[in-house]
mmCIF file of C-alpha atoms and ligand atoms in Angstrom:
data_model
loop_
_atom_site.group_PDB
_atom_site.id
_atom_site.type_symbol
_atom_site.label_atom_id
_atom_site.label_comp_id
_atom_site.label_asym_id
_atom_site.label_seq_id
_atom_site.Cartn_x
_atom_site.Cartn_y
_atom_site.Cartn_z
ATOM 1 C CA MET A 263 6.387 -6.913 -20.184
ATOM 2 C CA ILE A 264 4.361 -8.940 -17.089
ATOM 3 C CA ILE A 265 1.164 -6.778 -18.237
ATOM 4 C CA ASN A 266 -1.095 -7.500 -21.196
ATOM 5 C CA ASN A 267 -0.850 -4.183 -22.868
ATOM 6 C CA ASP A 268 -4.714 -3.891 -23.920
ATOM 7 C CA PHE A 269 -5.722 -4.220 -19.954
ATOM 8 C CA THR A 270 -8.702 -2.688 -19.306
ATOM 9 C CA TYR A 271 -10.855 -1.558 -16.163
ATOM 10 C CA HIS A 272 -14.295 -0.186 -16.017
ATOM 11 C CA ASP A 273 -14.077 3.517 -16.950
ATOM 12 C CA LEU A 274 -10.292 3.893 -16.169
ATOM 13 C CA LYS A 275 -7.575 5.662 -17.998
ATOM 14 C CA ILE A 276 -5.114 2.961 -17.865
ATOM 15 C CA ILE A 277 -1.648 4.080 -18.775
ATOM 16 C CA ILE A 278 0.912 0.952 -19.051
ATOM 17 C CA LEU A 279 4.650 1.872 -19.206
ATOM 18 C CA GLU A 280 7.221 -0.378 -20.084
ATOM 19 C CA GLU A 281 9.552 1.484 -17.723
ATOM 20 C CA VAL A 282 8.810 4.725 -15.858
ATOM 21 C CA ASP A 283 10.710 6.563 -13.306
ATOM 22 C CA SER A 284 7.848 6.030 -10.603
ATOM 23 C CA THR A 285 3.825 5.544 -11.264
ATOM 24 C CA ASN A 286 3.457 7.710 -8.343
ATOM 25 C CA THR A 287 5.728 10.578 -10.131
ATOM 26 C CA PHE A 288 4.303 10.353 -13.528
ATOM 27 C CA ALA A 289 0.668 10.099 -11.852
ATOM 28 C CA LYS A 290 0.844 13.286 -10.214
ATOM 29 C CA LYS A 291 2.265 15.095 -13.610
ATOM 30 C CA TYR A 292 -0.023 13.845 -16.029
ATOM 31 C CA PRO A 293 -3.150 15.645 -16.896
ATOM 32 C CA PHE A 294 -5.874 13.171 -15.925
ATOM 33 C CA LYS A 295 -9.862 13.836 -17.156
ATOM 34 C CA LYS A 296 -10.719 11.144 -15.552
ATOM 35 C CA ASP A 297 -9.484 8.818 -12.950
ATOM 36 C CA GLY A 298 -6.796 6.596 -14.116
ATOM 37 C CA LEU A 299 -4.085 3.633 -13.678
ATOM 38 C CA VAL A 300 -0.915 3.914 -14.256
ATOM 39 C CA LEU A 301 1.189 0.432 -14.449
ATOM 40 C CA SER A 302 4.316 -0.786 -15.151
ATOM 41 C CA SER A 303 6.818 -3.530 -14.211
ATOM 42 C CA HIS A 304 9.817 -1.143 -13.933
ATOM 43 C CA GLN A 305 10.814 1.762 -11.906
ATOM 44 C CA THR A 306 13.980 3.571 -11.897
ATOM 45 C CA ALA A 307 13.204 5.532 -8.912
ATOM 46 C CA GLY A 308 10.115 3.974 -7.130
ATOM 47 C CA LYS A 309 9.258 6.232 -4.428
ATOM 48 C CA GLY A 310 8.727 4.795 -0.397
ATOM 49 C CA ARG A 311 7.457 6.461 2.536
ATOM 50 C CA TYR A 312 9.416 8.680 4.616
ATOM 51 C CA GLN A 313 11.682 9.987 1.001
ATOM 52 C CA ARG A 314 13.209 5.918 0.801
ATOM 53 C CA SER A 315 13.365 4.478 -2.440
ATOM 54 C CA PHE A 316 11.370 1.243 -3.317
ATOM 55 C CA TYR A 317 13.341 -0.844 -5.177
ATOM 56 C CA SER A 318 11.359 -2.078 -8.081
ATOM 57 C CA PRO A 319 13.391 -4.445 -10.674
ATOM 58 C CA LYS A 320 11.912 -4.941 -14.014
ATOM 59 C CA ASP A 321 9.344 -7.546 -14.445
ATOM 60 C CA LYS A 322 9.813 -8.766 -11.022
ATOM 61 C CA GLY A 323 7.077 -6.849 -9.889
ATOM 62 C CA ILE A 324 3.737 -4.653 -10.459
ATOM 63 C CA TYR A 325 3.925 -1.063 -9.841
ATOM 64 C CA PHE A 326 1.067 1.429 -10.120
ATOM 65 C CA SER A 327 -0.802 3.877 -9.338
ATOM 66 C CA LEU A 328 -4.395 4.512 -9.244
ATOM 67 C CA VAL A 329 -5.839 7.938 -9.646
ATOM 68 C CA LEU A 330 -9.119 9.614 -7.927
ATOM 69 C CA HIS A 331 -10.668 12.631 -8.516
ATOM 70 C CA ASP A 332 -14.094 12.269 -6.301
ATOM 71 C CA LEU A 333 -11.947 12.028 -2.756
ATOM 72 C CA ASN A 334 -14.502 11.188 0.106
ATOM 73 C CA LEU A 335 -11.686 9.732 2.396
ATOM 74 C CA SER A 336 -8.228 10.752 4.175
ATOM 75 C CA ALA A 337 -5.246 9.714 2.372
ATOM 76 C CA GLN A 338 -4.909 7.363 5.550
ATOM 77 C CA LEU A 339 -8.093 5.371 5.003
ATOM 78 C CA TYR A 340 -7.033 5.085 0.985
ATOM 79 C CA THR A 341 -4.109 3.158 2.189
ATOM 80 C CA ILE A 342 -5.779 1.122 4.430
ATOM 81 C CA ILE A 343 -8.144 0.233 1.983
ATOM 82 C CA MET A 344 -5.223 -0.250 -0.843
ATOM 83 C CA GLY A 345 -3.734 -2.257 2.136
ATOM 84 C CA ILE A 346 -6.714 -4.989 2.668
ATOM 85 C CA ALA A 347 -7.301 -5.116 -1.411
ATOM 86 C CA ILE A 348 -3.616 -6.433 -2.004
ATOM 87 C CA SER A 349 -3.471 -8.736 1.367
ATOM 88 C CA LYS A 350 -6.579 -10.118 0.484
ATOM 89 C CA TYR A 351 -4.770 -11.748 -2.401
ATOM 90 C CA ILE A 352 -1.705 -12.628 -1.037
ATOM 91 C CA LYS A 353 -1.501 -16.245 0.979
ATOM 92 C CA ASN A 354 -0.454 -15.845 4.584
ATOM 93 C CA SER A 355 -0.057 -12.014 4.541
ATOM 94 C CA HIS A 356 -0.591 -9.713 7.063
ATOM 95 C CA ILE A 357 -0.434 -6.095 7.389
ATOM 96 C CA LYS A 358 1.940 -4.311 9.604
ATOM 97 C CA TYR A 359 0.365 -0.665 10.746
ATOM 98 C CA LEU A 360 -0.037 1.508 8.390
ATOM 99 C CA ASN A 361 1.108 0.205 5.211
ATOM 100 C CA ASP A 362 3.497 -2.951 4.576
ATOM 101 C CA VAL A 363 1.966 -5.982 3.321
ATOM 102 C CA LEU A 364 4.240 -8.982 5.107
ATOM 103 C CA ILE A 365 4.353 -12.137 4.759
ATOM 104 C CA GLY A 366 6.037 -13.451 7.664
ATOM 105 C CA ALA A 367 8.495 -10.460 9.151
ATOM 106 C CA LYS A 368 9.198 -9.502 5.379
ATOM 107 C CA LYS A 369 7.371 -7.006 3.072
ATOM 108 C CA VAL A 370 6.000 -8.399 -0.140
ATOM 109 C CA SER A 371 4.155 -4.483 -0.800
ATOM 110 C CA GLY A 372 3.969 -1.370 0.489
ATOM 111 C CA ILE A 373 1.787 1.330 -0.431
ATOM 112 C CA LEU A 374 2.303 5.302 -1.015
ATOM 113 C CA CYS A 375 -0.553 7.623 -1.020
ATOM 114 C CA GLU A 376 0.062 10.980 -2.282
ATOM 115 C CA GLY A 377 -2.762 13.972 -2.563
ATOM 116 C CA VAL A 378 -2.004 16.665 -5.137
ATOM 117 C CA ILE A 379 -3.234 20.084 -3.684
ATOM 118 C CA VAL A 380 -4.544 22.853 -5.986
ATOM 119 C CA GLY A 381 -5.555 26.139 -3.959
ATOM 120 C CA ASN A 382 -6.591 24.805 -0.872
ATOM 121 C CA LYS A 383 -8.219 21.263 -2.326
ATOM 122 C CA TYR A 384 -7.081 18.121 -3.018
ATOM 123 C CA GLN A 385 -7.403 18.026 -6.997
ATOM 124 C CA LYS A 386 -6.838 14.318 -6.795
ATOM 125 C CA MET A 387 -5.540 11.468 -5.045
ATOM 126 C CA ILE A 388 -2.519 9.193 -5.771
ATOM 127 C CA ILE A 389 -2.799 6.087 -4.487
ATOM 128 C CA GLY A 390 0.494 3.919 -5.368
ATOM 129 C CA ALA A 391 1.225 0.259 -4.491
ATOM 130 C CA GLY A 392 4.333 -1.844 -5.290
ATOM 131 C CA ILE A 393 4.153 -5.471 -4.953
ATOM 132 C CA ASN A 394 7.098 -7.828 -5.387
ATOM 133 C CA LEU A 395 5.519 -10.737 -7.599
ATOM 134 C CA PHE A 396 8.586 -12.796 -8.972
ATOM 135 C CA GLU A 397 11.872 -14.126 -6.791
ATOM 136 C CA THR A 398 14.955 -12.264 -8.202
ATOM 137 C CA GLU A 399 18.099 -11.263 -6.775
ATOM 138 C CA VAL A 400 18.237 -8.204 -4.335
ATOM 139 C CA PRO A 401 20.588 -5.383 -3.146
ATOM 140 C CA ASN A 402 22.119 -7.207 0.401
ATOM 141 C CA GLU A 403 20.851 -4.584 2.134
ATOM 142 C CA LEU A 404 17.149 -5.766 1.308
ATOM 143 C CA LYS A 405 17.623 -9.424 1.398
ATOM 144 C CA ASP A 406 16.312 -9.809 5.148
ATOM 145 C CA ILE A 407 13.496 -7.463 4.750
ATOM 146 C CA MET A 408 12.028 -8.220 1.278
ATOM 147 C CA THR A 409 10.141 -10.908 -0.083
ATOM 148 C CA PHE A 410 7.964 -12.194 -3.027
ATOM 149 C CA ILE A 411 4.907 -13.648 -3.798
ATOM 150 C CA ASN A 412 6.839 -16.164 -6.516
ATOM 151 C CA ASP A 413 3.636 -17.983 -7.971
ATOM 152 C CA LYS A 414 4.725 -18.847 -10.993
ATOM 153 C CA ASP A 415 1.374 -19.434 -12.131
ATOM 154 C CA LEU A 416 -0.001 -15.923 -11.200
ATOM 155 C CA ASN A 417 -1.962 -14.108 -14.015
ATOM 156 C CA VAL A 418 -0.763 -10.547 -13.258
ATOM 157 C CA THR A 419 -3.679 -9.382 -15.171
ATOM 158 C CA SER A 420 -6.275 -11.034 -12.902
ATOM 159 C CA PHE A 421 -4.558 -10.370 -9.779
ATOM 160 C CA ILE A 422 -4.827 -6.143 -10.485
ATOM 161 C CA THR A 423 -8.124 -6.856 -11.690
ATOM 162 C CA ASN A 424 -9.254 -8.560 -8.405
ATOM 163 C CA ILE A 425 -7.587 -6.008 -6.385
ATOM 164 C CA LEU A 426 -9.193 -3.458 -8.577
ATOM 165 C CA ASP A 427 -12.276 -5.146 -7.598
ATOM 166 C CA THR A 428 -12.016 -5.472 -3.694
ATOM 167 C CA PHE A 429 -10.812 -1.616 -3.469
ATOM 168 C CA TYR A 430 -13.864 -0.475 -5.113
ATOM 169 C CA GLU A 431 -16.320 -2.554 -3.069
ATOM 170 C CA LEU A 432 -14.266 -1.328 0.019
ATOM 171 C CA LEU A 433 -14.860 2.251 -0.796
ATOM 172 C CA LYS A 434 -19.208 1.841 -0.607
ATOM 173 C CA LEU A 435 -18.789 0.403 3.341
ATOM 174 C CA ASP A 436 -18.401 3.388 6.178
ATOM 175 C CA ASN A 437 -15.163 3.998 7.589
ATOM 176 C CA ASN A 438 -16.083 1.300 10.963
ATOM 177 C CA GLN A 439 -17.088 -1.183 8.407
ATOM 178 C CA ILE A 440 -13.478 -0.655 6.524
ATOM 179 C CA ILE A 441 -11.475 -0.537 9.681
ATOM 180 C CA GLU A 442 -13.198 -3.942 11.210
ATOM 181 C CA ASN A 443 -11.488 -5.421 7.597
ATOM 182 C CA TYR A 444 -8.103 -3.526 8.404
ATOM 183 C CA LYS A 445 -8.260 -5.314 11.820
ATOM 184 C CA ASN A 446 -8.517 -8.389 10.897
ATOM 185 C CA LEU A 447 -5.459 -8.466 8.676
ATOM 186 C CA CYS A 448 -3.760 -6.074 10.776
ATOM 187 C CA SER A 449 -0.743 -7.833 12.840
ATOM 188 C CA THR A 450 0.069 -4.704 15.044
ATOM 189 C CA LEU A 451 -2.692 -4.957 17.189
ATOM 190 C CA ASN A 452 -2.425 -6.623 20.350
ATOM 191 C CA LYS A 453 1.453 -6.394 19.977
ATOM 192 C CA TRP A 454 3.902 -4.760 21.673
ATOM 193 C CA VAL A 455 5.848 -2.317 19.253
ATOM 194 C CA VAL A 456 8.603 0.534 18.954
ATOM 195 C CA ILE A 457 7.742 3.583 17.427
ATOM 196 C CA ASP A 458 10.375 6.587 17.629
ATOM 197 C CA ALA A 459 12.586 4.659 19.502
ATOM 198 C CA GLN A 460 9.744 4.398 22.819
ATOM 199 C CA ASN A 461 7.787 0.970 23.623
ATOM 200 C CA TYR A 462 4.096 0.731 22.884
ATOM 201 C CA TYR A 463 1.704 -1.472 23.012
ATOM 202 C CA CYS A 464 -1.432 -1.573 20.294
ATOM 203 C CA LEU A 465 -4.887 -1.467 21.742
ATOM 204 C CA ASP A 466 -6.769 -0.702 18.420
ATOM 205 C CA ILE A 467 -7.310 1.544 15.691
ATOM 206 C CA SER A 468 -9.635 4.168 15.270
ATOM 207 C CA SER A 469 -12.177 4.680 12.871
ATOM 208 C CA GLU A 470 -10.157 7.256 11.278
ATOM 209 C CA GLY A 471 -7.492 4.702 10.758
ATOM 210 C CA HIS A 472 -5.356 5.847 13.542
ATOM 211 C CA LEU A 473 -3.007 3.281 15.738
ATOM 212 C CA ILE A 474 -4.230 3.580 19.583
ATOM 213 C CA CYS A 475 -1.308 2.288 22.067
ATOM 214 C CA LEU A 476 -0.356 2.368 25.509
ATOM 215 C CA ASP A 477 3.102 3.688 26.726
ATOM 216 C CA GLU A 478 5.142 2.206 29.292
ATOM 217 C CA ASN A 479 3.134 4.289 32.334
ATOM 218 C CA LYS A 480 -0.187 2.744 30.446
ATOM 219 C CA ASN A 481 -1.306 6.715 28.866
ATOM 220 C CA GLN A 482 -3.140 6.254 25.879
ATOM 221 C CA VAL A 483 -1.255 7.214 22.656
ATOM 222 C CA LYS A 484 -2.538 7.903 19.282
ATOM 223 C CA PHE A 485 -0.391 7.624 15.975
ATOM 224 C CA SER A 486 -1.446 8.229 12.660
ATOM 225 C CA ASN A 487 1.313 7.371 9.513
ATOM 226 C CA ALA A 488 3.896 6.058 12.387
ATOM 227 C CA GLU A 489 6.746 4.099 11.165
ATOM 228 C CA VAL A 490 6.161 1.073 13.576
ATOM 229 C CA SER A 491 8.472 -1.844 14.171
ATOM 230 C CA PHE A 492 7.604 -5.116 15.964
ATOM 231 C CA HIS A 493 9.328 -4.792 19.709
ATOM 232 C CA PRO A 494 11.866 -7.389 19.192
ATOM 233 C CA ASN A 495 11.461 -9.302 22.597
ATOM 234 C CA LYS A 496 8.440 -8.237 24.458
HETATM 235 C C1 BTN B 251 6.246 1.793 1.360
HETATM 236 O O1 BTN B 251 6.471 0.949 1.734
HETATM 237 O O2 BTN B 251 7.224 2.639 1.749
HETATM 238 C C2 BTN B 251 5.656 2.818 -0.243
HETATM 239 C C3 BTN B 251 6.044 2.129 -1.182
HETATM 240 C C4 BTN B 251 5.040 2.615 -2.313
HETATM 241 C C5 BTN B 251 5.719 1.613 -4.091
HETATM 242 C C6 BTN B 251 4.789 2.172 -5.039
HETATM 243 S S1 BTN B 251 5.311 1.565 -6.374
HETATM 244 C C7 BTN B 251 3.844 2.291 -7.379
HETATM 245 C C8 BTN B 251 4.345 3.805 -6.423
HETATM 246 N N1 BTN B 251 5.354 4.439 -7.130
HETATM 247 C C9 BTN B 251 6.526 4.491 -6.418
HETATM 248 O O3 BTN B 251 6.894 5.667 -6.687
HETATM 249 N N2 BTN B 251 6.074 4.558 -5.373
HETATM 250 C C10 BTN B 251 4.557 3.795 -5.346
#
């Protein structure tokens, strides 16, 4: 196990699991009485966005879900904040809108934020993040798109603590300040991208975290949570 079993963080209820299907699935079901963090270094059914799976090989990455109950922001902004916090501690990384932390063109971390709604109100928000740490064999279809931090001296416990510290610091900022931090790391800005097979130029990110683009006829279009690819030759 690459995380100390006695890991603590302020007042969070910490649950460390040797193996789990998905820390997000576990966190959704677990009856937390306060905010918490589910951590594992092996997921057998890690979930990505758009119903994809998130490859989570044993002891080669860190997979965690932060559970918050006192909710003041949208899932979009929690995703953005976690992206900034993670990218800050990964050398040479940048963020592809919305939530892919990349080194070069390859993904080193992804974030999946899921709300649990009871009645008509969010009861808790699960902010799940997977970070690829140590190089290992990966399935063929991931070879060109997945990368690892690959720093053998990385202290995983301090790495997670730093990410959480930054996450909570960012929570104290207003939306515009959060987005300013995000824009400094977001490599999608001022680039041509492809969204749903259409080309767009990325102009800006709104204070709610929406991507503001121009289409090829120079009409302004706003996306939230869109799946964005860099345009291959524009
Ligand atoms: C994505 O890039 O599409 C999002 C990936 C999110 C993966 C993390 S790993 C911890 C948490 N548990 C999950 O099942 N998924 C998230």
